[in-house]
Short mmCIF file of C-alpha atoms in Angstrom, two decimals:
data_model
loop_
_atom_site.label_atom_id
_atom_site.label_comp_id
_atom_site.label_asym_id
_atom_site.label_seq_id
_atom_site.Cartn_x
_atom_site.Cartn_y
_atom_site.Cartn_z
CA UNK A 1 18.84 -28.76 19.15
CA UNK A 2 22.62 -28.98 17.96
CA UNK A 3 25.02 -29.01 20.26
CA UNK A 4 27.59 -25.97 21.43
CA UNK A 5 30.90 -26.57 21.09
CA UNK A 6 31.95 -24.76 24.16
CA UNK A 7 29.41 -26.91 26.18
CA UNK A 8 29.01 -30.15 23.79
CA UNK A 9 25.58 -30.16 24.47
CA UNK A 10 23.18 -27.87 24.67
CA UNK A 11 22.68 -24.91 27.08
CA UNK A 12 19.25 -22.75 27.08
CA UNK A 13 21.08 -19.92 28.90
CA UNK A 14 23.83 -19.77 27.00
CA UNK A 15 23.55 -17.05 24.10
CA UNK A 16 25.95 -18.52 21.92
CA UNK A 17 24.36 -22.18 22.14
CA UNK A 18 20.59 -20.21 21.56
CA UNK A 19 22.45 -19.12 18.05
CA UNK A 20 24.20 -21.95 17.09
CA UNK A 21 21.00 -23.82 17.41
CA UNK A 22 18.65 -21.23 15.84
CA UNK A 23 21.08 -20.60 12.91
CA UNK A 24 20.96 -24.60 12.19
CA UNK A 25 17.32 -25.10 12.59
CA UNK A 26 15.12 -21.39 12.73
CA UNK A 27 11.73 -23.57 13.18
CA UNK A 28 13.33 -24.11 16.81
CA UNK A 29 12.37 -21.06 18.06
CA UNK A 30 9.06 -22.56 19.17
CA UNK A 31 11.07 -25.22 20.85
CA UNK A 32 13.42 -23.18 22.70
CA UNK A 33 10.65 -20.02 23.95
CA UNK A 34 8.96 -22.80 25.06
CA UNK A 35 11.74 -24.42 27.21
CA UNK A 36 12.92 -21.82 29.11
CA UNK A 37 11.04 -18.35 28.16
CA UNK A 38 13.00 -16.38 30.90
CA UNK A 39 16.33 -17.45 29.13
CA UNK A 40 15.01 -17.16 25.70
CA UNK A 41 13.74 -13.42 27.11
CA UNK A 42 17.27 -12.24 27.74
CA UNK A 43 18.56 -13.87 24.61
CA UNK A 44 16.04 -11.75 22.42
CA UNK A 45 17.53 -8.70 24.91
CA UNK A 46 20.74 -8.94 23.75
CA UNK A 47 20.16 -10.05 20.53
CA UNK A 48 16.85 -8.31 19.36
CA UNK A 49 17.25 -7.53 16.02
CA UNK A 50 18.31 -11.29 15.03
CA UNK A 51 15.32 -12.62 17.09
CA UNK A 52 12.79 -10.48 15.06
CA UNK A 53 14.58 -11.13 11.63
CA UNK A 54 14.51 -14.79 12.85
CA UNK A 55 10.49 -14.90 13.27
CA UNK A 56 10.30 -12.56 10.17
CA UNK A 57 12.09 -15.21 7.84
CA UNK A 58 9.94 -18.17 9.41
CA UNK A 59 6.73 -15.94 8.47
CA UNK A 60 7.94 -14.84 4.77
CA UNK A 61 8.20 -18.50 3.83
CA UNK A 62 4.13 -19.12 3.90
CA UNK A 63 0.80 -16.03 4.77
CA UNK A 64 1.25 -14.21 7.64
CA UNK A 65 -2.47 -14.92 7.96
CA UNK A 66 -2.61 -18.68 7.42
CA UNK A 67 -4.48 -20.50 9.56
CA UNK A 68 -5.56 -23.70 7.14
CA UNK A 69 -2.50 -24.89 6.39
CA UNK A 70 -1.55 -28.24 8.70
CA UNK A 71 0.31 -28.13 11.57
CA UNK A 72 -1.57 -25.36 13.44
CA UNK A 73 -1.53 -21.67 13.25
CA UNK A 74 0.45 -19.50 11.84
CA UNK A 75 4.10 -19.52 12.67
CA UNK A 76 3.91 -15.98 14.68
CA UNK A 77 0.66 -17.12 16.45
CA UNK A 78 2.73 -20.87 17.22
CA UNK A 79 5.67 -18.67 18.61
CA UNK A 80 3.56 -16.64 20.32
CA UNK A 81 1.64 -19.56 22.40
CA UNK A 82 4.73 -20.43 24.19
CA UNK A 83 5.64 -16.59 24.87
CA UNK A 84 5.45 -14.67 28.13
CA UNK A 85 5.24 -10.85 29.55
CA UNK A 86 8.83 -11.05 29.42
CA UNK A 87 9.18 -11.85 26.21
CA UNK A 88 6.69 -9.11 25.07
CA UNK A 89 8.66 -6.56 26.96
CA UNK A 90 11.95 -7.57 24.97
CA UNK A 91 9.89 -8.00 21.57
CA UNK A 92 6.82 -5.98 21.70
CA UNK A 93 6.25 -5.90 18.01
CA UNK A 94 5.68 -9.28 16.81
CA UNK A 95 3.91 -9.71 20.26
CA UNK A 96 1.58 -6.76 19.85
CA UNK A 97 1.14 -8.76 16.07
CA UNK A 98 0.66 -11.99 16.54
CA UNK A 99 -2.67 -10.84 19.33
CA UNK A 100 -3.48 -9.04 16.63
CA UNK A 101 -4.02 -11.81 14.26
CA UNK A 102 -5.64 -14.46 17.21
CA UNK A 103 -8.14 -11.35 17.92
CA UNK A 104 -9.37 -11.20 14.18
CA UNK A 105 -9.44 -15.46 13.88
CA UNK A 106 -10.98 -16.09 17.38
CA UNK A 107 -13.78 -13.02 16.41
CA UNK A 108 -14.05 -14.63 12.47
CA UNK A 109 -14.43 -18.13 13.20
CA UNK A 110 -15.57 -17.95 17.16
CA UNK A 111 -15.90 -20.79 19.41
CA UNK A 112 -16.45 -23.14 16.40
CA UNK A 113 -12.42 -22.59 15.44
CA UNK A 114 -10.28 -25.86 15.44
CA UNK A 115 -7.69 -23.41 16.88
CA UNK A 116 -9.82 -22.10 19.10
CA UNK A 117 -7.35 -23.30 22.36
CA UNK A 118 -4.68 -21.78 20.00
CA UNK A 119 -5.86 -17.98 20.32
CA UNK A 120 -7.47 -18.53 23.55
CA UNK A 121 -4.04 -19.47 25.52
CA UNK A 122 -2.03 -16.95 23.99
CA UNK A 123 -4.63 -13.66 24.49
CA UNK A 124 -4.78 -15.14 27.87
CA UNK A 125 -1.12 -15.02 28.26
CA UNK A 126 -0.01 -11.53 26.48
CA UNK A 127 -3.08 -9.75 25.49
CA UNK A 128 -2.34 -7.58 28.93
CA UNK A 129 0.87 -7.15 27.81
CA UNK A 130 1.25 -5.53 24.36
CA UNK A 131 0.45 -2.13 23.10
CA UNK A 132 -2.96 -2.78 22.48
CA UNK A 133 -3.12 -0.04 20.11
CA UNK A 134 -0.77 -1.94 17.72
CA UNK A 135 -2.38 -5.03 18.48
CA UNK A 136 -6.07 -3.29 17.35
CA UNK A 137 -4.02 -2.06 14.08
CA UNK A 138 -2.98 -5.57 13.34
CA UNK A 139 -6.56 -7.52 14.59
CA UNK A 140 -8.08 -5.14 11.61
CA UNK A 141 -5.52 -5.48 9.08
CA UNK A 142 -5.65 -9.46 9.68
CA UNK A 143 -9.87 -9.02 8.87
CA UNK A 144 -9.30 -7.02 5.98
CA UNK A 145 -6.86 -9.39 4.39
CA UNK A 146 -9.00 -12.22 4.71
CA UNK A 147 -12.26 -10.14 3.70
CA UNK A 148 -14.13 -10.44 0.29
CA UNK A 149 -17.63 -8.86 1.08
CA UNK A 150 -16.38 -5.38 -0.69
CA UNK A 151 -18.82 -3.28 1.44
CA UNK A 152 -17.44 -4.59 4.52
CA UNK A 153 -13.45 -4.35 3.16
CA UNK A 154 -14.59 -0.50 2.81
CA UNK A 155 -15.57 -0.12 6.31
CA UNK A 156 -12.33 -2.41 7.55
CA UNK A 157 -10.06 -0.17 5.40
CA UNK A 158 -11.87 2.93 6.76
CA UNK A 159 -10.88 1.47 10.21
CA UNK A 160 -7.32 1.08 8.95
CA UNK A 161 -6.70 4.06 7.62
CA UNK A 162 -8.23 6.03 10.90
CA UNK A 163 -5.57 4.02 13.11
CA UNK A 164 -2.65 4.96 11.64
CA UNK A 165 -0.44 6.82 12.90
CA UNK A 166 2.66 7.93 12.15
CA UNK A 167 4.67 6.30 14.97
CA UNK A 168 2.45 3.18 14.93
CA UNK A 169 2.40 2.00 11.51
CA UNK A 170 6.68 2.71 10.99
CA UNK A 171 7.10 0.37 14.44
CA UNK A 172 5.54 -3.01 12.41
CA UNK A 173 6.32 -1.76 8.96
CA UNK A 174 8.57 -4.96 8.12
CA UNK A 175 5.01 -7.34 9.18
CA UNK A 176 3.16 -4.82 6.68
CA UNK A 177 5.47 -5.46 4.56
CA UNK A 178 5.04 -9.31 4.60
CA UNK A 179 1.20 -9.06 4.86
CA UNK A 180 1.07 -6.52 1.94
CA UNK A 181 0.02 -8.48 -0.76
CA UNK A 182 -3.22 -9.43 0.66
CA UNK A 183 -4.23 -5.90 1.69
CA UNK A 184 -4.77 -5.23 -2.49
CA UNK A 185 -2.49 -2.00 -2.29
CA UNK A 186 -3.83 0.17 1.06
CA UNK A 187 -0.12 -0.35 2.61
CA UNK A 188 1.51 1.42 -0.03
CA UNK A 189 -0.88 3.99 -0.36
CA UNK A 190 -1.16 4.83 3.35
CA UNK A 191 2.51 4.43 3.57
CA UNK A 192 3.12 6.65 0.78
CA UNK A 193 0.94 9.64 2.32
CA UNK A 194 2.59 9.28 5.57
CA UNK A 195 5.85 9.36 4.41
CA UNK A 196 4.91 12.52 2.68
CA UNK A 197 4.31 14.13 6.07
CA UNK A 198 6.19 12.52 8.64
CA UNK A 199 9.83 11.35 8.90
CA UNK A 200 9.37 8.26 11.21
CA UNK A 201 8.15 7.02 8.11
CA UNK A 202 10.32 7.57 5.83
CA UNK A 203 13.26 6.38 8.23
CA UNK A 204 10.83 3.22 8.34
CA UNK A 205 11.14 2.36 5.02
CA UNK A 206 14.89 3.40 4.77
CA UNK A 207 15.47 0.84 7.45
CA UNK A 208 13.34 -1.68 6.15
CA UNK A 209 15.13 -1.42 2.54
CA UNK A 210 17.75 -2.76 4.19
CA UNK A 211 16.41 -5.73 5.58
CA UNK A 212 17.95 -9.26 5.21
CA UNK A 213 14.53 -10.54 4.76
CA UNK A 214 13.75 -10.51 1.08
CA UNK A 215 9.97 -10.11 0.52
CA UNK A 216 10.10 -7.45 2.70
CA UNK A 217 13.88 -5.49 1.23
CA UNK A 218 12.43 -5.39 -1.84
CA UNK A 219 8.83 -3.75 -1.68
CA UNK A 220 10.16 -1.08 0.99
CA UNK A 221 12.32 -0.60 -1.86
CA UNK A 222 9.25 0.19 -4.01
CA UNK A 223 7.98 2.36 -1.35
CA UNK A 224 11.55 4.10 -1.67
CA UNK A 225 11.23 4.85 -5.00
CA UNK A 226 7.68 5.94 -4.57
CA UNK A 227 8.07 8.29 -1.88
CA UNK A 228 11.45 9.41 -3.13
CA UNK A 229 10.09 10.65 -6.40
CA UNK A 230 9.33 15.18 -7.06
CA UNK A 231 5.95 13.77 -8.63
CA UNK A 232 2.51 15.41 -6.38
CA UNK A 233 1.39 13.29 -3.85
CA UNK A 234 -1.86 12.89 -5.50
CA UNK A 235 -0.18 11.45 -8.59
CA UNK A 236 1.70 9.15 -6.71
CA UNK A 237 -1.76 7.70 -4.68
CA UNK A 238 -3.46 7.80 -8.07
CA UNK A 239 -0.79 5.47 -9.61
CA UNK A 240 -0.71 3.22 -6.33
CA UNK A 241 -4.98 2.71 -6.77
CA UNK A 242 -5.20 2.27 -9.90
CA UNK A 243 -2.54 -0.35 -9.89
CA UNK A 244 -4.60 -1.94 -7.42
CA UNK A 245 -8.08 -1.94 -9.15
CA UNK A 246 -5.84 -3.28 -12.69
CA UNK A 247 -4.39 -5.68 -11.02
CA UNK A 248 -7.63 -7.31 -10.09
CA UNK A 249 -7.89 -8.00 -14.04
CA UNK A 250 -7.62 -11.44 -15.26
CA UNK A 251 -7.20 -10.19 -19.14
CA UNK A 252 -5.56 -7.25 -20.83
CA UNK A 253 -5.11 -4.23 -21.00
CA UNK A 254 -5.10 -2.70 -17.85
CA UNK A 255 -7.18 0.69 -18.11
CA UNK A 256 -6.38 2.42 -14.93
CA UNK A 257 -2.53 1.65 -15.38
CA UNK A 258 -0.17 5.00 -15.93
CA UNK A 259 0.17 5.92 -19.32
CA UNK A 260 3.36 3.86 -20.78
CA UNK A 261 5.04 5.62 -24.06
CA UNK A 262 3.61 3.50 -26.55
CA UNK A 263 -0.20 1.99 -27.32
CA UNK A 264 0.43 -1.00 -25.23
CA UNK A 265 -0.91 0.93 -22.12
CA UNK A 266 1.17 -0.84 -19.96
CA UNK A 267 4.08 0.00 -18.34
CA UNK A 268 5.23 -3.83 -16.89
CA UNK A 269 4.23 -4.99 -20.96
CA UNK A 270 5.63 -2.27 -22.59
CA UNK A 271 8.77 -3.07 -20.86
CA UNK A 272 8.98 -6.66 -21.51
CA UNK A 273 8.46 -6.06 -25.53
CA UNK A 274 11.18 -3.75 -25.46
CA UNK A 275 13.34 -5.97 -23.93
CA UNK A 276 12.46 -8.76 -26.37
CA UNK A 277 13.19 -6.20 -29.29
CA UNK A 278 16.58 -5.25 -27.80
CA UNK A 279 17.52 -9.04 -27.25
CA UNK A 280 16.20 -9.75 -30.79
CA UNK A 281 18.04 -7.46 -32.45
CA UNK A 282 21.27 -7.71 -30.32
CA UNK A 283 21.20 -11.73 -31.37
CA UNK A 284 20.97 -10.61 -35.47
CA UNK A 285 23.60 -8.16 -34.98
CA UNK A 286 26.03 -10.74 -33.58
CA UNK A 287 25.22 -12.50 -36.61
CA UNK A 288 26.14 -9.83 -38.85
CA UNK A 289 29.19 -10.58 -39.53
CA UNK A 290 28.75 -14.01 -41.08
CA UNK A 291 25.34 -12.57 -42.92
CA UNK A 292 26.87 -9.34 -44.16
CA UNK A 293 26.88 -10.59 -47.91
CA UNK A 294 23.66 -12.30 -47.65
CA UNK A 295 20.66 -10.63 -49.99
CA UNK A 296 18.35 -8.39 -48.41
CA UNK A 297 15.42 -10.68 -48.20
CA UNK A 298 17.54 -13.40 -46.18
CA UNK A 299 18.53 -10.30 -43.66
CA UNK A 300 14.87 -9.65 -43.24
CA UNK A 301 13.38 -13.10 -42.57
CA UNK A 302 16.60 -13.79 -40.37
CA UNK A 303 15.63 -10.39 -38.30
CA UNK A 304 11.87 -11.19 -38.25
CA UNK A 305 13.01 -14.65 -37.17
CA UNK A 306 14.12 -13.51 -33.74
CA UNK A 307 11.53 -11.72 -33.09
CA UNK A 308 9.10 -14.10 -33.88
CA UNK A 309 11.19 -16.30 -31.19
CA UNK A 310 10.80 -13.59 -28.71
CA UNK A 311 7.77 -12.73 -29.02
CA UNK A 312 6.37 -16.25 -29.01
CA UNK A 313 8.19 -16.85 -25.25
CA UNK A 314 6.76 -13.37 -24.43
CA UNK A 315 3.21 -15.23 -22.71
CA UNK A 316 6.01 -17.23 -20.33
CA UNK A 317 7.65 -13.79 -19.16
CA UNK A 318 5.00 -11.96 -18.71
CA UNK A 319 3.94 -14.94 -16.12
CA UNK A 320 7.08 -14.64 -14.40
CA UNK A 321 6.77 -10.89 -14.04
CA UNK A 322 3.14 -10.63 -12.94
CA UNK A 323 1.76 -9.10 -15.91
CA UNK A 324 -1.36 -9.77 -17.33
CA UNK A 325 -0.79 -11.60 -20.55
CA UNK A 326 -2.49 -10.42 -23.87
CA UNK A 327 -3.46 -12.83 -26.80
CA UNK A 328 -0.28 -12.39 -29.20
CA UNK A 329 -0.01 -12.75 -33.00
CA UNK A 330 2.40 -12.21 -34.95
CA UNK A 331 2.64 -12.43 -39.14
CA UNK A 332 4.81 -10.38 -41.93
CA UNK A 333 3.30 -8.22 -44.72
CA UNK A 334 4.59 -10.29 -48.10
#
């Protein structure tokens, strides 16, 4: 822990030493709940919306639902451990979350678990103590993540999908947010319909498109767009699904994808070879004016040229943008 420089040392009751310290070194928070979890309790009071940005940054930086990686648990579940009833009352959220995800390990592994005194010390401590109805929300989403038996994802999504409500799912939406990419696209889709029907939800995602945390600012801005759109809501699902199912591809095209303008079939492609056109063509026409008296055939190869260059790099970008890469060719008609 750094020192405060009104103390020079420091001081766990003390809110301005707790923020000096977490600002230098987040990963502290373990340390410091764990010290004095009355004092870190009325910290988190005063400064709740810090705290849970705090343990939402230490939990965008590896899976929410990790639990191989060394050093123990998952950083939520590791917080959590050294949490008490206090705590929950001032944080219920990543609480209510974190039981969530040591309910779904402790029933998927059982007694055989090398974390086993992990999840068994920390439902002992706050599993009385959070909304249990959020923490049953979160012990299925953490099973359905980790699930690849496709009959019993159905019946785990089916559970999912019955549980939320309205009120419940916009209270953890950042945590969806962050676990999203494992749940193959149900977030946005039940987020989508909700949002449809019920403001809570769409002042959820508002508030989470503001969010310093990255990962999660920029898919609630996706969700934004989707849910901001004058397109049916059936559309909108249809798009969200099918994105799903083509992103499961390893090769191109993607069948189920939107229609894009052109034959590629593919909206994230088709974007990426018009931008390699446009930066193509913008290059030759900078060149112009020192090529303006060349003959027509030198024009043309220097044109097809840059293209050629684009198009060959075009494998790299469509890595980079999480597009599934065709097999590209390129040649010139003599």
């Amino acid at each position: 822990m750094d020192s405060c420089p009104a103390h020079y040392s420091f001081v766990s009751w003390c809110s301005d030493c707790c923020r000096q310290a977490l600002s230098a070194c987040p990963g502290d928070v373990d340390d410091l709940t764990r010290r004095d979890p009355d004092a870190f309790a009325d910290f988190a009071r005063e400064h709740r919306e810090w705290t849970e940005n705090l343990l939402l940054a230490e939990c965008a930086h590896r899976p929410l639902i990790e639990w191989s990686y060394p050093g123990g648990p998952p950083p939520l579940v590791r917080w959590a451990v050294c949490a008490t009833p206090a705590v929950a009352e001032v944080l219920p959220v990543p609480c209510a979350v974190a039981v969530g995800l040591a309910r779904a390990h402790e029933q998927r592994e059982g007694p055989r678990s090398r974390h086993e005194t992990w999840t068994s010390r920390l439902l002992d401590r706050l599993d009385p103590h959070v909304d249990q109805r959020l923490a049953q929300l979160w012990r299925d989403l953490a099973l359905l993540a980790e699930e690849r038996d496709p009959v019993a994802a159905a019946g785990l999504r089916h559970m999912v999908e019955k549980q939320a409500r309205p009120g419940l799912w916009a209270r953890s939406l950042e945590w969806l947010l962050l676990l999203g990419r494992h749940l193959e696209g149900l977030d946005v889709a039940v987020t989508v319909a909700l949002a449809d029907k019920h403001r809570i939800v769409r002042q959820a995602i508002n508030r989470c498109s503001r969010s310093v945390i990255l990962p999660v600012q920029l898919r609630a801005g996706g969700l934004r767009a989707a849910t901001e759109t004058t397109r049916p809501l059936a559309d909108r699902l249809l798009n969200v699904l099918s994105a799903s199912v083509d992103a499961r591809r390893a090769d191109f095209p993607r069948p189920l994808a939107a229609p894009s303008s052109t034959w590629l079939a593919d909206h994230g492609l088709e974007d990426l070879v018009r931008g390699a056109t446009r930066r193509a063509l913008a290059e030759f026409a900078s060149a112009m004016h020192d090529l303006g008296a060349a003959e027509e055939e030198h024009l043309t190869a220097t044109l097809l040229a840059g293209l050629a260059a684009e198009f060959t790099a075009l494998p790299a970008r469509t890595r980079l943008a999480g597009v599934a890469s065709p097999h590209l060719r390129s040649a010139t008609a003599p």
